[in-house]
Short mmCIF file of C-alpha atoms in Angstrom, two decimals:
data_model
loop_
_atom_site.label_atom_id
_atom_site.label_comp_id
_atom_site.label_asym_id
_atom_site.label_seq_id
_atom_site.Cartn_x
_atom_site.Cartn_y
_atom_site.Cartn_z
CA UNK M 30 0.00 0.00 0.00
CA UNK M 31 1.35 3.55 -0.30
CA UNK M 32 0.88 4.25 3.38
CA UNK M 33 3.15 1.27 3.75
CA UNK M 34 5.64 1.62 1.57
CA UNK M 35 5.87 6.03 2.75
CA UNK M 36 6.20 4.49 6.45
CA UNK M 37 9.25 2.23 4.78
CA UNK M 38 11.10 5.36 3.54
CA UNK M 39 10.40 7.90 6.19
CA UNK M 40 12.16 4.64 8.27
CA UNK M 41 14.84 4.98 5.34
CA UNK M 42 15.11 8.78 5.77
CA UNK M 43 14.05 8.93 2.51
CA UNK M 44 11.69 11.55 3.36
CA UNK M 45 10.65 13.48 -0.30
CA UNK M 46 9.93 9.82 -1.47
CA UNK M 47 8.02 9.53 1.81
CA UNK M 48 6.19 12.85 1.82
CA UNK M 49 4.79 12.07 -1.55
CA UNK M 50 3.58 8.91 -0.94
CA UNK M 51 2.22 9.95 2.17
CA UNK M 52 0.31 12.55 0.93
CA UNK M 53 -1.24 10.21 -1.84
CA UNK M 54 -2.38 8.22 1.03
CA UNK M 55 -3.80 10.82 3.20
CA UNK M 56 -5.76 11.90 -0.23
CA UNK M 57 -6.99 8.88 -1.16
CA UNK M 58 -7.89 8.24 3.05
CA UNK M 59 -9.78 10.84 3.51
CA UNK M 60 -12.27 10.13 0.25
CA UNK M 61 -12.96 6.40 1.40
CA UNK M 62 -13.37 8.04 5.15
CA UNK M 63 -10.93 5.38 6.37
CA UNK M 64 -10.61 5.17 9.87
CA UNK M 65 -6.29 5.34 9.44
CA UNK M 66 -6.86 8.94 7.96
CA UNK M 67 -5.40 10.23 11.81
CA UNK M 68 -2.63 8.10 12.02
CA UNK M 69 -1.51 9.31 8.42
CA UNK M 70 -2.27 12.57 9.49
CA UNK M 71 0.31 12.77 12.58
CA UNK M 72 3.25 10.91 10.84
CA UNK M 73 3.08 13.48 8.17
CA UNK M 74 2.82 16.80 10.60
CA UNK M 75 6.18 14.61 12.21
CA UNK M 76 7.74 14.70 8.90
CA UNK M 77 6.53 18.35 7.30
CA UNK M 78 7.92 19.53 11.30
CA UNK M 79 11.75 17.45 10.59
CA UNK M 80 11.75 19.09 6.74
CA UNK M 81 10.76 22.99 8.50
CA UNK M 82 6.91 22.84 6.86
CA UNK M 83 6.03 23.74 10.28
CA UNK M 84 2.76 25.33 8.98
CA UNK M 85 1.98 22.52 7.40
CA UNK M 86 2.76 20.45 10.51
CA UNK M 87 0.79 22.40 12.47
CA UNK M 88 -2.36 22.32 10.61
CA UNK M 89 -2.26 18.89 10.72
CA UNK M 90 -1.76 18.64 14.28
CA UNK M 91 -4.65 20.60 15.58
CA UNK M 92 -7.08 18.77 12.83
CA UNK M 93 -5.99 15.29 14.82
CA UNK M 94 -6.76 17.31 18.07
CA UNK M 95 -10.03 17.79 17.28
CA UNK M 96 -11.07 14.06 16.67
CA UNK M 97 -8.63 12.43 19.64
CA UNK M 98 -9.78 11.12 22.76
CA UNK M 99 -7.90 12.57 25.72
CA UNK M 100 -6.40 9.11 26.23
CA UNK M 101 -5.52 9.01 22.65
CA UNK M 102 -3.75 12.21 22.47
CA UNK M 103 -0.50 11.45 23.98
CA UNK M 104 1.78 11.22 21.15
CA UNK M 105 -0.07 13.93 18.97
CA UNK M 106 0.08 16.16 22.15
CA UNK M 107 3.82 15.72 22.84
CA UNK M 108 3.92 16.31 19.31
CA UNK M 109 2.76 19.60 18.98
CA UNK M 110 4.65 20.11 22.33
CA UNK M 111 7.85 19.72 20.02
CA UNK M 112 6.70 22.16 17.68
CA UNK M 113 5.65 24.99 19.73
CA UNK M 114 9.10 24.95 21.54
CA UNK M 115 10.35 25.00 17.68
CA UNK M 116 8.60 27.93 17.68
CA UNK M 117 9.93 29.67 20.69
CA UNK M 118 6.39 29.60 21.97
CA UNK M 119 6.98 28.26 25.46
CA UNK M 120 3.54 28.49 26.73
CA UNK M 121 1.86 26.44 24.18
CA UNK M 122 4.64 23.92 24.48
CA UNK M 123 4.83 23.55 28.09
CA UNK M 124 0.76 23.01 27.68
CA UNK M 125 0.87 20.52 25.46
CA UNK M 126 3.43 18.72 27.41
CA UNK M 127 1.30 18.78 30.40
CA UNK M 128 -1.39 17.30 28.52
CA UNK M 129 0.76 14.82 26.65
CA UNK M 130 2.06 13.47 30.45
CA UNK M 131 -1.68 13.19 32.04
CA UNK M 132 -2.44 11.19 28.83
CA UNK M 133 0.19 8.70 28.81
CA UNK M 134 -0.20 8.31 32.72
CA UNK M 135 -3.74 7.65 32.70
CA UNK M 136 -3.38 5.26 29.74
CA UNK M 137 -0.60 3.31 31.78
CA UNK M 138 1.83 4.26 28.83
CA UNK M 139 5.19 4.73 31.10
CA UNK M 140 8.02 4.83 28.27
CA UNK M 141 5.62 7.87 26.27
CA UNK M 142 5.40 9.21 29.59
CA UNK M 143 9.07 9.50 29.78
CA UNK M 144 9.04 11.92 26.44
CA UNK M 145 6.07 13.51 28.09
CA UNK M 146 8.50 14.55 31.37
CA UNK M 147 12.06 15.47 28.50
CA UNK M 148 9.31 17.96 26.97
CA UNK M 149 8.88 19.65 30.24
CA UNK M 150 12.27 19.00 31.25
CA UNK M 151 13.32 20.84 28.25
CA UNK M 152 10.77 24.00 28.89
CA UNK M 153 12.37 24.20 32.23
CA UNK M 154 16.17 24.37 30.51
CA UNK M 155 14.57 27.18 27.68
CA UNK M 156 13.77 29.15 30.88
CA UNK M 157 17.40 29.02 32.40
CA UNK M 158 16.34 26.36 35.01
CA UNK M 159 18.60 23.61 34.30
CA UNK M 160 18.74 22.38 37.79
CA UNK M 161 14.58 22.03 37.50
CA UNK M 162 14.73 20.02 33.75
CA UNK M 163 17.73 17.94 35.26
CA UNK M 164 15.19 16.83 38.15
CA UNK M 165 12.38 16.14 35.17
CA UNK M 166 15.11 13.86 33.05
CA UNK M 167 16.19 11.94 36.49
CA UNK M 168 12.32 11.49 37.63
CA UNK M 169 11.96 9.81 33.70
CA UNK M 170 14.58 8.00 34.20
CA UNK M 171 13.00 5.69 36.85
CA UNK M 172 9.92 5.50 34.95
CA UNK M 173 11.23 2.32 32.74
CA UNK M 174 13.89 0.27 33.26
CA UNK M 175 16.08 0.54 30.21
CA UNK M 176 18.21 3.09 29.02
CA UNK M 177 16.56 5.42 26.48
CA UNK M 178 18.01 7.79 24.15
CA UNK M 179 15.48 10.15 24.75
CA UNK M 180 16.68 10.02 28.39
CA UNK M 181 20.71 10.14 28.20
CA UNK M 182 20.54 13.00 25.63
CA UNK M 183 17.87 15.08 27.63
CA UNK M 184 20.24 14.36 30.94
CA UNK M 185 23.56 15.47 28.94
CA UNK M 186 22.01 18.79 27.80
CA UNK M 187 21.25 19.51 31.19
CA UNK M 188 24.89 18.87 32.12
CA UNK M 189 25.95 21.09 29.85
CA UNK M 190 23.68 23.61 31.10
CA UNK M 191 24.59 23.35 34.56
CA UNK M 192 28.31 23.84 33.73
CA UNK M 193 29.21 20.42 33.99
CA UNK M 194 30.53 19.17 30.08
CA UNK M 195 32.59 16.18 31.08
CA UNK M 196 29.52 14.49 33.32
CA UNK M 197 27.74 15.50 30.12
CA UNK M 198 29.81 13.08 27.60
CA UNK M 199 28.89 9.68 28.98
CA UNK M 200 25.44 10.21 28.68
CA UNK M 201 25.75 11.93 24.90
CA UNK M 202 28.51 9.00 24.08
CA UNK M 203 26.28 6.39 25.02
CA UNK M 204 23.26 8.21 23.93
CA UNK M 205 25.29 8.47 20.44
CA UNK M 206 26.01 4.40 20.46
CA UNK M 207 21.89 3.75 20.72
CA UNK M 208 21.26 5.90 17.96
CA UNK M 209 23.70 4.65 15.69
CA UNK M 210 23.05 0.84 16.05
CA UNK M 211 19.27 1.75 15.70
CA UNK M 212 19.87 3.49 12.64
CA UNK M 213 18.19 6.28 14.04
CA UNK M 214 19.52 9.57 11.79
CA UNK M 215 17.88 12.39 13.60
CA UNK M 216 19.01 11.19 16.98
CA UNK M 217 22.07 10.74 15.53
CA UNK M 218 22.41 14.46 14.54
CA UNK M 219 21.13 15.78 17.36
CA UNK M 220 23.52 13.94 19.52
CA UNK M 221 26.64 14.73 17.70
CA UNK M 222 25.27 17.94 18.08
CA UNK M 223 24.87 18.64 21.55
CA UNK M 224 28.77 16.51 21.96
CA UNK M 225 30.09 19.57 20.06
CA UNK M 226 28.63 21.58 22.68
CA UNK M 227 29.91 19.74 25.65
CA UNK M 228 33.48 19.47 23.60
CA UNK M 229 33.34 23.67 22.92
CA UNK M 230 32.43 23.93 27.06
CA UNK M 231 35.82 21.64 27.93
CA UNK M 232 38.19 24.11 25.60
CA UNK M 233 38.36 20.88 22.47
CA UNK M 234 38.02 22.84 19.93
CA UNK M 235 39.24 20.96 16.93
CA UNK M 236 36.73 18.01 18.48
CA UNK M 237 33.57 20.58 19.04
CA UNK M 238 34.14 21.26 15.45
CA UNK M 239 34.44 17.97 14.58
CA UNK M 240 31.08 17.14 15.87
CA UNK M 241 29.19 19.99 14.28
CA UNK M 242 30.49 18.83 10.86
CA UNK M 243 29.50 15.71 11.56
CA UNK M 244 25.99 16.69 12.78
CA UNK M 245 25.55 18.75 9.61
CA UNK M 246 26.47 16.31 7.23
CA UNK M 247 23.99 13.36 8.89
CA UNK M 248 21.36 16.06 9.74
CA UNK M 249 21.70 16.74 5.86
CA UNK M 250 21.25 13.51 4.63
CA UNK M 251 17.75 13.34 6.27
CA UNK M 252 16.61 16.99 5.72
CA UNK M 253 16.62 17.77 9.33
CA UNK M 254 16.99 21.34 8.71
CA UNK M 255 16.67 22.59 12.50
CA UNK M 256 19.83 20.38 13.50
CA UNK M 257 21.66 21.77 10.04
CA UNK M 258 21.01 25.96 11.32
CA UNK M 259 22.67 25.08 14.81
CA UNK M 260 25.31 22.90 13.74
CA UNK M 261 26.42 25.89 11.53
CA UNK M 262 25.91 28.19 14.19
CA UNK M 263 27.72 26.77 16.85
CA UNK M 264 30.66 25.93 14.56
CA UNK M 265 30.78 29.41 13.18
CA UNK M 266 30.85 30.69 16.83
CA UNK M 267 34.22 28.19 17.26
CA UNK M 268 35.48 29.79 14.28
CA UNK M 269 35.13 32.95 15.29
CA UNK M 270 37.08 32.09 18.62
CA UNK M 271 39.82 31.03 16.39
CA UNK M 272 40.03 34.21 15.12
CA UNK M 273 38.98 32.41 11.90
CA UNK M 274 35.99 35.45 10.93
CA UNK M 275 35.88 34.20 7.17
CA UNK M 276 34.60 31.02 7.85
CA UNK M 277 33.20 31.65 10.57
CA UNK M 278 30.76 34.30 8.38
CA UNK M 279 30.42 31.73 5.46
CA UNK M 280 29.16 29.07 8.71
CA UNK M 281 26.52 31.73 9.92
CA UNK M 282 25.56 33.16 6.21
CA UNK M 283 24.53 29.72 5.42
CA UNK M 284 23.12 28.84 8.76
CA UNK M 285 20.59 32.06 7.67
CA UNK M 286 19.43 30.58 4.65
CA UNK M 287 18.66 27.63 6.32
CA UNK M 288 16.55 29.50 9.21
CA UNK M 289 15.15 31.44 6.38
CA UNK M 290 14.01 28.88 3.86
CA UNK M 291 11.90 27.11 7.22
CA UNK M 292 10.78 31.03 8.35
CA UNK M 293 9.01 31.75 4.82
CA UNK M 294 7.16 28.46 5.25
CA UNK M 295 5.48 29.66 8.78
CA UNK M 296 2.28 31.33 7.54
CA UNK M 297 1.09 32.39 11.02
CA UNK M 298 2.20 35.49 12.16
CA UNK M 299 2.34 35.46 15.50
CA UNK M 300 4.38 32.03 14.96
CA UNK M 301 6.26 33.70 12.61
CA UNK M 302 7.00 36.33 15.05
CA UNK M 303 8.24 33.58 17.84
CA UNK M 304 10.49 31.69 15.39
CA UNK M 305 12.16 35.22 14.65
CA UNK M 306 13.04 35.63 18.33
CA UNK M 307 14.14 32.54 18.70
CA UNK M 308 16.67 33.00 15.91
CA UNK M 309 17.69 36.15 16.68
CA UNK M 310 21.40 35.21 17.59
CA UNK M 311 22.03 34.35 13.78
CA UNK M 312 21.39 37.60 12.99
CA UNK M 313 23.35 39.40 15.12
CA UNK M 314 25.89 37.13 14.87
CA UNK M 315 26.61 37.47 11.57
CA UNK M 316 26.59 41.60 11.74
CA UNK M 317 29.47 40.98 14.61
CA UNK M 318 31.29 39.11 12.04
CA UNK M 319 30.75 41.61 9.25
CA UNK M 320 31.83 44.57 11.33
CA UNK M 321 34.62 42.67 12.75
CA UNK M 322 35.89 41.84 8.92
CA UNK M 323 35.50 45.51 8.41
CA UNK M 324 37.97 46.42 10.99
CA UNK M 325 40.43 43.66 9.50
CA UNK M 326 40.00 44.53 5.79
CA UNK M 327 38.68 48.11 5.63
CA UNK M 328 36.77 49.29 2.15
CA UNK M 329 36.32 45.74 0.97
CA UNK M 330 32.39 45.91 1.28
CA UNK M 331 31.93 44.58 5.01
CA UNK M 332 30.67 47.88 6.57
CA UNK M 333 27.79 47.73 3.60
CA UNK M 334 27.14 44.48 4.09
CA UNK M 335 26.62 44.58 7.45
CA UNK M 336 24.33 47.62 7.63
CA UNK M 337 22.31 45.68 4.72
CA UNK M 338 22.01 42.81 7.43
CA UNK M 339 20.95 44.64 10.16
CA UNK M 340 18.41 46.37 8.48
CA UNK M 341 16.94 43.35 6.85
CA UNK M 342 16.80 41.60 10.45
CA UNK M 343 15.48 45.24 11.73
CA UNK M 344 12.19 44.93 9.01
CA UNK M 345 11.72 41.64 9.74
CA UNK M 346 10.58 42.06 12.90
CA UNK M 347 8.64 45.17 12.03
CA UNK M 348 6.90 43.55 9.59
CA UNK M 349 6.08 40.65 11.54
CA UNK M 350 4.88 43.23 14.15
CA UNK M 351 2.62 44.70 11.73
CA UNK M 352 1.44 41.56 10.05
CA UNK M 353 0.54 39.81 13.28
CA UNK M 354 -1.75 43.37 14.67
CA UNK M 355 0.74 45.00 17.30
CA UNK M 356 1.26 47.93 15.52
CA UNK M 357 -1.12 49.30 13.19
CA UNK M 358 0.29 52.07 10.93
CA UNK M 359 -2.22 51.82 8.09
CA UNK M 360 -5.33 53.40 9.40
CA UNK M 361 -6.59 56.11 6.83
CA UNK M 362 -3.65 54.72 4.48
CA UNK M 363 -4.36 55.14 0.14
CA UNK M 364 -5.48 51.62 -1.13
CA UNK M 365 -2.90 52.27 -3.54
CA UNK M 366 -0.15 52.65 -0.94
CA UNK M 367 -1.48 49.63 0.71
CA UNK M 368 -1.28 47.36 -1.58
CA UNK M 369 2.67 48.89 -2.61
CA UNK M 370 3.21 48.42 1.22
CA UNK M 371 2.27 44.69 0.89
CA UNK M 372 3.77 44.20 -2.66
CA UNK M 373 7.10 45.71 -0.70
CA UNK M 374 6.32 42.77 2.48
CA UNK M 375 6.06 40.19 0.23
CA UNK M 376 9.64 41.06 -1.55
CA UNK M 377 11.51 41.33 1.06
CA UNK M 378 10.00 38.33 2.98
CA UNK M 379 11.94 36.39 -0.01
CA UNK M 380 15.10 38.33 0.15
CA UNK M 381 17.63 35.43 1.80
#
């Protein structure tokens, strides 16, 4: 069946051959009314959220909300809890969460209950209370009795947070050895990701860098474009230690157009508006790196280009502003002006 043979390639991380097919499925689903039209549903929100589609993920999401059972919503709800912290929208995340925990528990579902707690572990750690997520990993950890990824990843962020990098690497290492011999790509990528973070905290360079290039590579074989942006970022904030500002600025310029390419496909503004924030620290990253190029090389073009980048990051906030309500400039405003206004919006929302 196409729903099986999708399912086979999203397994295979061959997710445009799996998006397709999936799609075809939901289609043809929803005319015979068949009662797998949710389940298709949810995987391909899960897979529209790994490629950055995360209007399209979220669309889906909330139409599977509607028709779930509270016990059935677990998984949909942690979910959505996943991409609302994608989002930078903390209180819809830590929500969902909430939900997705009093689900599991009253269905008896311990090991989704574990991802339940990591989702509000994680909230915690987005808030600057590492010592509170740390206490939401440990309490998941003695929900089951087996070592989960899920679980040794969540507990070696934490580490990191909390200042402690070399507790951190026996939980990523091992973490790193589950998802490898499961042939799982994203947890792959994430890991390697957050081991160039604990390496950068214990002064390894060389091996921090290592593991973001690694983490971009596998994150790019699969499309994870989330894992792709930071990878960049962090190893363009290593080069940039180095006094290496070239490639550090070629790191961050094409961490942008990643975070860029996954902004214009958020249609909400307010979302829109979150994922900006959230992001912010490309932005102003890469004007540090301009200006600091300037000072190195004066009069070879970095000044301009770095006015051009903080001006573009300046308007699209603004317009984001505007779009989503805050500020309303157009009351009495020609027809004609506000449709050049909008013409103008829609340009510059394209502009990478």
């Amino acid at each position: 069946s196409l729903l099986g043979v999708g399912e086979c390639y999203y397994r295979q991380y061959r997710l445009g051959q799996a998006r397709e097919l999936l799609e075809q499925a939901l289609d043809l689903s929803r005319q015979a009314d068949n009662a797998k039209t949710e389940d298709i549903e949810q995987n391909l929100a899960v897979l529209y959220q790994n490629q950055g589609q995360f209007q399209k993920a979220l669309e889906l999401f909330i139409r599977v909300a509607e028709k779930r059972s509270f016990k059935e919503s677990g998984m949909m709800r942690y979910n959505m809890g996943n991409l609302y912290l994608e989002l930078g929208d903390l209180d819809e995340a830590m929500e969902n969460y909430l939900t997705s925990q009093a689900a599991f528990h009253a269905k008896g579902d311990a090991e989704n209950e574990v991802h339940a707690l990591i989702g509000i572990g994680r909230i915690h750690q987005r808030r600057g209370d590492a010592r509170q997520a740390l206490d939401e990993y440990l309490k998941a950890r003695q929900l089951v009795p087996k070592e989960l990824w899920v679980v040794l990843h969540s507990i070696g962020l934490a580490r990191i947070d909390l200042g402690e990098p070399q507790e951190a690497l026996s939980s990523l290492e091992r973490a790193l050895e589950i998802a490898r011999t499961s042939h799982d790509k994203a947890r792959e990528a994430v890991t390697l990701l957050a081991l160039g973070s604990a390496y950068a905290k214990l002064h390894e360079a060389e091996r921090a860098v290592e593991s973001f290039t690694e983490a971009t590579a596998v994150a790019g074989e699969i499309g994870y474009q989330s894992v792709i942006a930071l990878a960049l970022l962090q190893r363009s904030l290593l080069r940039r230690d180095q006094n290496r500002p070239e490639e550090a600025l070629a790191d961050v310029e094409n961490a942008l157009a990643t975070v860029e390419a996954v902004r214009r496909n958020i249609v909400g503004d307010g979302l829109r508006t979150g994922f900006f924030a959230t992001k912010r620290t490309f932005y102003d990253l890469d004007i540090d790196l301009l200006l600091q190029l300037d000072r190195l090389q004066p009069g070879k073009g970095y000044r301009a280009r770095a006015l051009e980048a903080s001006e573009r990051a300046r308007a699209r906030g603004l317009l984001d502003l505007l779009a989503e309500g805050r500020i309303d400039v157009r009351q009495g405003l020609d027809p004609g002006l506000r449709q050049r206004e909008d013409d103008l919006a829609e340009k510059l929302s394209q502009v990478q």
